[in-house]
């Protein structure tokens, strides 16, 4: 599942999963626990305690705000994008990554700095921007172009590889550069 892949990408060996007591969420946590080789501490908020998940509610609100900002910026340079477009499924993931990499807490550090001990240094590109990148995998002949075009949808959390949508689907790559039309 997406959640299992996301947790694996974070690289933690121990973590806390906190939620309310909704049966669907408890079932998801049970399934996550089965699929991961990570020490998981489960924590549930008391029933009808809206402040028990206050920190999480603030996080959800911030991600929603960031999603709206990303979509508005993307539509400013691409035009209207239907909700069913494949780009849209990447928006929440990118919004969370932006907040983790750039939003500073009261201590002056970003969540990324607290997790890794260093600041995020990869280039900041606009979501949905048309870029050229060198694919991380795939056999190439000597005459084949070294760079492919794609729409930027983010970076991998742990490896820093760029993730781009191409006609073949989502691809990992590196050596990303803006296309001429974007640089203008």
PDB file of C-alpha atoms in Angstrom:
ATOM      1  CA  UNK A   1       0.000   0.000   0.000  1.00  0.00           C
ATOM      2  CA  UNK A   2       0.997   3.640  -0.365  1.00  0.00           C
ATOM      3  CA  UNK A   3       1.298   4.129   3.404  1.00  0.00           C
ATOM      4  CA  UNK A   4       3.650   1.142   3.778  1.00  0.00           C
ATOM      5  CA  UNK A   5       5.857   2.435   0.949  1.00  0.00           C
ATOM      6  CA  UNK A   6       5.881   5.909   2.463  1.00  0.00           C
ATOM      7  CA  UNK A   7       6.912   4.601   5.896  1.00  0.00           C
ATOM      8  CA  UNK A   8       9.658   2.457   4.328  1.00  0.00           C
ATOM      9  CA  UNK A   9      10.960   5.488   2.412  1.00  0.00           C
ATOM     10  CA  UNK A  10      11.281   7.452   5.660  1.00  0.00           C
ATOM     11  CA  UNK A  11      13.789   4.888   6.935  1.00  0.00           C
ATOM     12  CA  UNK A  12      12.653   4.881  10.566  1.00  0.00           C
ATOM     13  CA  UNK A  13      13.111   1.695  12.605  1.00  0.00           C
ATOM     14  CA  UNK A  14      10.653   2.793  15.327  1.00  0.00           C
ATOM     15  CA  UNK A  15       7.598   5.006  15.091  1.00  0.00           C
ATOM     16  CA  UNK A  16       4.287   5.920  16.707  1.00  0.00           C
ATOM     17  CA  UNK A  17       1.012   5.681  14.786  1.00  0.00           C
ATOM     18  CA  UNK A  18      -1.621   7.812  16.476  1.00  0.00           C
ATOM     19  CA  UNK A  19      -5.247   7.937  15.373  1.00  0.00           C
ATOM     20  CA  UNK A  20      -8.788   8.035  16.612  1.00  0.00           C
ATOM     21  CA  UNK A  21     -10.780   4.834  17.211  1.00  0.00           C
ATOM     22  CA  UNK A  22     -12.522   4.655  13.833  1.00  0.00           C
ATOM     23  CA  UNK A  23     -12.666   0.999  12.712  1.00  0.00           C
ATOM     24  CA  UNK A  24     -11.307   1.801   9.227  1.00  0.00           C
ATOM     25  CA  UNK A  25      -8.219   3.543  10.640  1.00  0.00           C
ATOM     26  CA  UNK A  26      -7.626   0.784  13.200  1.00  0.00           C
ATOM     27  CA  UNK A  27      -7.852  -1.798  10.383  1.00  0.00           C
ATOM     28  CA  UNK A  28      -5.350   0.178   8.309  1.00  0.00           C
ATOM     29  CA  UNK A  29      -2.928   0.356  11.244  1.00  0.00           C
ATOM     30  CA  UNK A  30      -3.263  -3.409  11.758  1.00  0.00           C
ATOM     31  CA  UNK A  31      -2.473  -4.053   8.080  1.00  0.00           C
ATOM     32  CA  UNK A  32       0.507  -1.666   8.172  1.00  0.00           C
ATOM     33  CA  UNK A  33       1.897  -3.448  11.217  1.00  0.00           C
ATOM     34  CA  UNK A  34       1.693  -6.805   9.386  1.00  0.00           C
ATOM     35  CA  UNK A  35       3.605  -5.538   6.345  1.00  0.00           C
ATOM     36  CA  UNK A  36       6.425  -3.633   8.036  1.00  0.00           C
ATOM     37  CA  UNK A  37       9.551  -4.710   9.851  1.00  0.00           C
ATOM     38  CA  UNK A  38       9.426  -1.564  12.008  1.00  0.00           C
ATOM     39  CA  UNK A  39       8.722  -1.271  15.717  1.00  0.00           C
ATOM     40  CA  UNK A  40       5.331   0.435  15.865  1.00  0.00           C
ATOM     41  CA  UNK A  41       3.788   1.968  18.953  1.00  0.00           C
ATOM     42  CA  UNK A  42       0.047   2.411  18.472  1.00  0.00           C
ATOM     43  CA  UNK A  43      -1.755   5.204  20.232  1.00  0.00           C
ATOM     44  CA  UNK A  44      -5.446   6.102  20.081  1.00  0.00           C
ATOM     45  CA  UNK A  45      -7.073   9.320  21.217  1.00  0.00           C
ATOM     46  CA  UNK A  46      -9.848   9.094  23.814  1.00  0.00           C
ATOM     47  CA  UNK A  47     -13.328   8.939  22.244  1.00  0.00           C
ATOM     48  CA  UNK A  48     -14.923  12.341  21.506  1.00  0.00           C
ATOM     49  CA  UNK A  49     -11.694  14.169  22.416  1.00  0.00           C
ATOM     50  CA  UNK A  50     -11.174  16.591  19.535  1.00  0.00           C
ATOM     51  CA  UNK A  51      -8.026  18.015  21.089  1.00  0.00           C
ATOM     52  CA  UNK A  52      -6.430  14.563  21.383  1.00  0.00           C
ATOM     53  CA  UNK A  53      -5.546  14.742  17.699  1.00  0.00           C
ATOM     54  CA  UNK A  54      -5.073  18.530  17.667  1.00  0.00           C
ATOM     55  CA  UNK A  55      -1.508  18.343  16.375  1.00  0.00           C
ATOM     56  CA  UNK A  56      -2.643  16.066  13.541  1.00  0.00           C
ATOM     57  CA  UNK A  57      -5.614  18.316  12.729  1.00  0.00           C
ATOM     58  CA  UNK A  58      -3.250  21.296  12.397  1.00  0.00           C
ATOM     59  CA  UNK A  59      -1.033  19.231  10.075  1.00  0.00           C
ATOM     60  CA  UNK A  60      -3.996  18.261   7.903  1.00  0.00           C
ATOM     61  CA  UNK A  61      -5.074  21.914   7.705  1.00  0.00           C
ATOM     62  CA  UNK A  62      -1.544  22.973   6.632  1.00  0.00           C
ATOM     63  CA  UNK A  63      -1.369  20.261   3.958  1.00  0.00           C
ATOM     64  CA  UNK A  64      -4.780  21.338   2.592  1.00  0.00           C
ATOM     65  CA  UNK A  65      -3.546  24.939   2.398  1.00  0.00           C
ATOM     66  CA  UNK A  66      -0.377  23.854   0.625  1.00  0.00           C
ATOM     67  CA  UNK A  67      -2.404  21.692  -1.805  1.00  0.00           C
ATOM     68  CA  UNK A  68      -4.552  24.694  -2.735  1.00  0.00           C
ATOM     69  CA  UNK A  69      -1.441  26.831  -3.294  1.00  0.00           C
ATOM     70  CA  UNK A  70       0.191  24.149  -5.470  1.00  0.00           C
ATOM     71  CA  UNK A  71      -2.923  23.673  -7.605  1.00  0.00           C
ATOM     72  CA  UNK A  72      -3.383  27.434  -8.097  1.00  0.00           C
ATOM     73  CA  UNK A  73       0.278  27.868  -9.101  1.00  0.00           C
ATOM     74  CA  UNK A  74       0.133  24.858 -11.417  1.00  0.00           C
ATOM     75  CA  UNK A  75      -3.031  26.105 -13.106  1.00  0.00           C
ATOM     76  CA  UNK A  76      -1.482  29.563 -13.548  1.00  0.00           C
ATOM     77  CA  UNK A  77       1.103  28.125 -15.928  1.00  0.00           C
ATOM     78  CA  UNK A  78      -0.667  25.001 -17.302  1.00  0.00           C
ATOM     79  CA  UNK A  79      -4.261  26.197 -17.400  1.00  0.00           C
ATOM     80  CA  UNK A  80      -7.178  24.369 -15.803  1.00  0.00           C
ATOM     81  CA  UNK A  81      -6.297  20.814 -14.767  1.00  0.00           C
ATOM     82  CA  UNK A  82      -9.207  18.379 -14.250  1.00  0.00           C
ATOM     83  CA  UNK A  83      -9.409  16.620 -10.880  1.00  0.00           C
ATOM     84  CA  UNK A  84      -9.121  13.276 -12.713  1.00  0.00           C
ATOM     85  CA  UNK A  85      -5.733  14.166 -14.273  1.00  0.00           C
ATOM     86  CA  UNK A  86      -2.844  11.944 -13.036  1.00  0.00           C
ATOM     87  CA  UNK A  87      -0.970  15.047 -11.800  1.00  0.00           C
ATOM     88  CA  UNK A  88      -3.638  15.640  -9.157  1.00  0.00           C
ATOM     89  CA  UNK A  89      -2.892  12.427  -7.246  1.00  0.00           C
ATOM     90  CA  UNK A  90       0.662  13.680  -6.634  1.00  0.00           C
ATOM     91  CA  UNK A  91      -0.402  17.034  -5.149  1.00  0.00           C
ATOM     92  CA  UNK A  92      -0.922  15.900  -1.496  1.00  0.00           C
ATOM     93  CA  UNK A  93       2.366  13.987  -1.500  1.00  0.00           C
ATOM     94  CA  UNK A  94       4.235  17.019  -2.828  1.00  0.00           C
ATOM     95  CA  UNK A  95       2.450  19.367  -0.406  1.00  0.00           C
ATOM     96  CA  UNK A  96       3.554  17.261   2.570  1.00  0.00           C
ATOM     97  CA  UNK A  97       7.116  17.091   1.217  1.00  0.00           C
ATOM     98  CA  UNK A  98       7.272  20.882   0.775  1.00  0.00           C
ATOM     99  CA  UNK A  99       6.142  21.431   4.364  1.00  0.00           C
ATOM    100  CA  UNK A 100       8.646  18.869   5.677  1.00  0.00           C
ATOM    101  CA  UNK A 101      11.525  20.372   3.727  1.00  0.00           C
ATOM    102  CA  UNK A 102      10.915  24.097   4.090  1.00  0.00           C
ATOM    103  CA  UNK A 103       8.546  24.989   6.968  1.00  0.00           C
ATOM    104  CA  UNK A 104      10.541  25.898  10.061  1.00  0.00           C
ATOM    105  CA  UNK A 105       9.306  25.069  13.536  1.00  0.00           C
ATOM    106  CA  UNK A 106       9.685  27.071  16.736  1.00  0.00           C
ATOM    107  CA  UNK A 107      13.207  25.651  17.129  1.00  0.00           C
ATOM    108  CA  UNK A 108      14.266  27.094  13.732  1.00  0.00           C
ATOM    109  CA  UNK A 109      14.597  23.674  12.110  1.00  0.00           C
ATOM    110  CA  UNK A 110      12.514  22.002   9.420  1.00  0.00           C
ATOM    111  CA  UNK A 111      11.182  18.462   9.999  1.00  0.00           C
ATOM    112  CA  UNK A 112      13.696  17.319   7.371  1.00  0.00           C
ATOM    113  CA  UNK A 113      16.560  18.843   9.398  1.00  0.00           C
ATOM    114  CA  UNK A 114      15.325  17.182  12.570  1.00  0.00           C
ATOM    115  CA  UNK A 115      15.060  13.805  10.796  1.00  0.00           C
ATOM    116  CA  UNK A 116      18.366  13.839   8.900  1.00  0.00           C
ATOM    117  CA  UNK A 117      20.478  16.451  10.665  1.00  0.00           C
ATOM    118  CA  UNK A 118      20.880  18.569   7.517  1.00  0.00           C
ATOM    119  CA  UNK A 119      18.851  20.926   5.351  1.00  0.00           C
ATOM    120  CA  UNK A 120      17.268  19.871   2.053  1.00  0.00           C
ATOM    121  CA  UNK A 121      19.589  20.951  -0.773  1.00  0.00           C
ATOM    122  CA  UNK A 122      17.933  19.679  -3.974  1.00  0.00           C
ATOM    123  CA  UNK A 123      16.555  22.332  -6.322  1.00  0.00           C
ATOM    124  CA  UNK A 124      13.084  23.681  -5.641  1.00  0.00           C
ATOM    125  CA  UNK A 125      11.027  23.276  -8.799  1.00  0.00           C
ATOM    126  CA  UNK A 126       7.420  24.197  -9.397  1.00  0.00           C
ATOM    127  CA  UNK A 127       5.004  21.284  -9.251  1.00  0.00           C
ATOM    128  CA  UNK A 128       3.856  20.331 -12.769  1.00  0.00           C
ATOM    129  CA  UNK A 129       6.781  22.168 -14.371  1.00  0.00           C
ATOM    130  CA  UNK A 130       8.019  20.703 -17.656  1.00  0.00           C
ATOM    131  CA  UNK A 131      11.616  19.553 -17.098  1.00  0.00           C
ATOM    132  CA  UNK A 132      14.286  17.414 -18.693  1.00  0.00           C
ATOM    133  CA  UNK A 133      15.874  14.695 -16.584  1.00  0.00           C
ATOM    134  CA  UNK A 134      18.234  11.770 -16.900  1.00  0.00           C
ATOM    135  CA  UNK A 135      16.276   8.570 -16.115  1.00  0.00           C
ATOM    136  CA  UNK A 136      17.689   6.560 -13.221  1.00  0.00           C
ATOM    137  CA  UNK A 137      17.146   3.244 -14.971  1.00  0.00           C
ATOM    138  CA  UNK A 138      16.646   1.804 -18.429  1.00  0.00           C
ATOM    139  CA  UNK A 139      19.005   0.742 -21.152  1.00  0.00           C
ATOM    140  CA  UNK A 140      20.075   3.398 -23.618  1.00  0.00           C
ATOM    141  CA  UNK A 141      21.878   3.112 -26.891  1.00  0.00           C
ATOM    142  CA  UNK A 142      24.691   5.499 -27.764  1.00  0.00           C
ATOM    143  CA  UNK A 143      22.440   7.388 -30.180  1.00  0.00           C
ATOM    144  CA  UNK A 144      19.438   7.701 -27.870  1.00  0.00           C
ATOM    145  CA  UNK A 145      18.842  11.037 -26.181  1.00  0.00           C
ATOM    146  CA  UNK A 146      20.254  11.151 -22.661  1.00  0.00           C
ATOM    147  CA  UNK A 147      17.498  13.382 -21.290  1.00  0.00           C
ATOM    148  CA  UNK A 148      13.759  12.780 -21.247  1.00  0.00           C
ATOM    149  CA  UNK A 149      10.978  15.291 -20.797  1.00  0.00           C
ATOM    150  CA  UNK A 150       8.461  15.009 -18.023  1.00  0.00           C
ATOM    151  CA  UNK A 151       6.316  16.933 -15.575  1.00  0.00           C
ATOM    152  CA  UNK A 152       7.956  17.415 -12.196  1.00  0.00           C
ATOM    153  CA  UNK A 153       5.900  15.963  -9.303  1.00  0.00           C
ATOM    154  CA  UNK A 154       8.509  15.821  -6.533  1.00  0.00           C
ATOM    155  CA  UNK A 155      11.626  14.212  -5.104  1.00  0.00           C
ATOM    156  CA  UNK A 156      11.955  10.824  -3.411  1.00  0.00           C
ATOM    157  CA  UNK A 157      12.064  11.318   0.375  1.00  0.00           C
ATOM    158  CA  UNK A 158      15.196   9.323   1.082  1.00  0.00           C
ATOM    159  CA  UNK A 159      17.226   9.173  -2.137  1.00  0.00           C
ATOM    160  CA  UNK A 160      16.460  12.665  -3.429  1.00  0.00           C
ATOM    161  CA  UNK A 161      15.774  11.288  -6.931  1.00  0.00           C
ATOM    162  CA  UNK A 162      13.511  13.500  -8.990  1.00  0.00           C
ATOM    163  CA  UNK A 163      10.079  12.046  -9.823  1.00  0.00           C
ATOM    164  CA  UNK A 164       8.580  13.015 -13.174  1.00  0.00           C
ATOM    165  CA  UNK A 165       5.435  11.981 -15.009  1.00  0.00           C
ATOM    166  CA  UNK A 166       6.091  10.922 -18.591  1.00  0.00           C
ATOM    167  CA  UNK A 167       3.983   9.224 -21.230  1.00  0.00           C
ATOM    168  CA  UNK A 168       5.307   5.930 -19.791  1.00  0.00           C
ATOM    169  CA  UNK A 169       4.189   6.823 -16.227  1.00  0.00           C
ATOM    170  CA  UNK A 170       6.080   8.019 -13.151  1.00  0.00           C
ATOM    171  CA  UNK A 171       9.865   7.825 -13.565  1.00  0.00           C
ATOM    172  CA  UNK A 172      12.766   8.374 -11.179  1.00  0.00           C
ATOM    173  CA  UNK A 173      15.731  10.352 -12.415  1.00  0.00           C
ATOM    174  CA  UNK A 174      18.464  12.847 -11.659  1.00  0.00           C
ATOM    175  CA  UNK A 175      20.328  15.701 -13.376  1.00  0.00           C
ATOM    176  CA  UNK A 176      17.094  17.651 -13.763  1.00  0.00           C
ATOM    177  CA  UNK A 177      17.053  20.886 -15.752  1.00  0.00           C
ATOM    178  CA  UNK A 178      14.344  23.319 -16.680  1.00  0.00           C
ATOM    179  CA  UNK A 179      13.180  23.372 -20.280  1.00  0.00           C
ATOM    180  CA  UNK A 180      13.606  26.513 -22.372  1.00  0.00           C
ATOM    181  CA  UNK A 181       9.890  27.395 -22.201  1.00  0.00           C
ATOM    182  CA  UNK A 182       9.956  27.253 -18.390  1.00  0.00           C
ATOM    183  CA  UNK A 183      13.144  29.314 -18.082  1.00  0.00           C
ATOM    184  CA  UNK A 184      11.558  32.308 -19.894  1.00  0.00           C
TER     185      UNK A 184
END
